[in-house]
């Protein structure tokens, strides 16, 4: 067993101990603690001692583009998030487009970091085509998660939602277990709905047309404007932040957020928190062993 | 019968003939031409000769907030869109939050204007609570349209989608006609699904959870960050734009947009155009009479 702050501290040190290393390490450890191990320290498979430092623009600009194909992706996304905190405060609004991003985990911890800094954070990531357009028959975009965060403490909202109902990992799991899929999950090679995991060649958008349009927006942002689409070196990711306290006069957004949260939950809605860990959460012995193995490999490579 | 450019020209002149008047007039006329008369020149019911000019920030800033409660709303949204074109070019990215906005029509023409100017345009509008949260039982947010536009000519994409399946206008029409509603449209006063229009007190989000989250994002942007939520004087609206040509190096976004459009449509998807009028479209005599009546009323008031 290992406590979360312990695990995050050790991984952060192995990643160089910078503020970006701390953010990246805690994002990966949190995913494992939430049971989302596909987005956790498994990302360290991509780490090598000769990863490039995250590129920096010459000047802090309100909008920038970064090629991250030689970087360790969780560190690149963390570094870009931290720089964005500065540029969003300076200009009032800022955005960064990353491309060539390999597995970086979940978007939620990064937009949440922006919310904790008093900003509104918005992000999305495109990826290889697995999902069909609404009404379509072939995969054309990725599962394209979209994330949004705002506020602090109990009022904080953290949305992190994929544009498809299932992921390719769900399909692989169903293939292994032989379970049949619910309706609305996937299409076969002829573009027909199927409940047989082995036949699935395209995932369906979440909620039909509106999920399809949200996936398209993420693709247009991260893939087209950001230049990530079709890049074999990795995904396109965008992160946007703005400062609601930049208003010339007082809009009292915190009070309005409190009010919206109470209307939403009083009306029976679920207030999205983006994954919350009880404070007593610990990671099990298997996880501790995996982390040890990664850290040993990293130390061995770094010492060469 | 009246041709669209004729109608737009006459209305633009009546609204003062400025670039914002031209954009506002063409947006309203287009809605009528598309058969969406609820978003067309009916907005002129709100026009009075003593509307205030659209407020301006002292300096052009990357992010700004405007109280539009004393303005004619279509003109305020048009004016903010035109200013945003300048600030987005200057800073690379910019946003404006309007509040106290009464009926302004559709978002599509405004984000499309940004796309035609070479920018990516994103907008949303919140409004009085008609829509329940996913899983909820009471109305907590508006139908909260979200809009996105990018590109020019045949590749241009214009998304304009409401976060609910139906609008309150659809419910009123069904009440009048006595038609029963399809499933997934509305809830009654007890929070139960109903197909009886007269019983509907809350609309359901489009596509379930994902439509509910998109509606919540629009509410958080336009209602909370923008300060529009709960303002009896009008809606909150946000408009955001960025310049994909601001990349230090060439990301070739136009070629990627062409490629995405062809993948999307070849895969059976519908490429959203946000309402397209055939060039030969004309407006009928009833419309021409209504427009004449509005213009006469405006001339009469202005002449006093």
mmCIF file of C-alpha atoms in Angstrom, chain B residues 12-13 27 44 47 69 83 91 125 133 171 178 182 189 195-196 203 206 209 219 240 285-286:
data_model
loop_
_atom_site.group_PDB
_atom_site.id
_atom_site.type_symbol
_atom_site.label_atom_id
_atom_site.label_comp_id
_atom_site.label_asym_id
_atom_site.label_seq_id
_atom_site.Cartn_x
_atom_site.Cartn_y
_atom_site.Cartn_z
ATOM 1 C CA UNK B 12 -30.028 48.050 -42.352
ATOM 2 C CA UNK B 13 -30.750 51.653 -43.332
ATOM 3 C CA UNK B 27 -29.146 37.988 -39.702
ATOM 4 C CA UNK B 44 -38.072 44.449 -34.152
ATOM 5 C CA UNK B 47 -36.837 48.192 -31.119
ATOM 6 C CA UNK B 69 -29.941 45.912 -21.312
ATOM 7 C CA UNK B 83 -15.341 44.514 -32.355
ATOM 8 C CA UNK B 91 -4.418 39.467 -29.508
ATOM 9 C CA UNK B 125 -26.566 32.070 -25.111
ATOM 10 C CA UNK B 133 -30.648 18.584 -15.916
ATOM 11 C CA UNK B 171 -44.548 22.830 -26.906
ATOM 12 C CA UNK B 178 -53.386 18.977 -29.726
ATOM 13 C CA UNK B 182 -42.625 12.186 -29.000
ATOM 14 C CA UNK B 189 -44.988 19.035 -12.864
ATOM 15 C CA UNK B 195 -46.331 13.281 -24.141
ATOM 16 C CA UNK B 196 -49.119 15.791 -23.363
ATOM 17 C CA UNK B 203 -37.880 20.257 -21.420
ATOM 18 C CA UNK B 206 -30.886 16.756 -26.174
ATOM 19 C CA UNK B 209 -26.179 13.453 -20.386
ATOM 20 C CA UNK B 219 -24.758 28.390 -18.622
ATOM 21 C CA UNK B 240 -15.204 33.945 -28.455
ATOM 22 C CA UNK B 285 -45.709 39.212 -49.880
ATOM 23 C CA UNK B 286 -46.785 38.605 -46.274
#
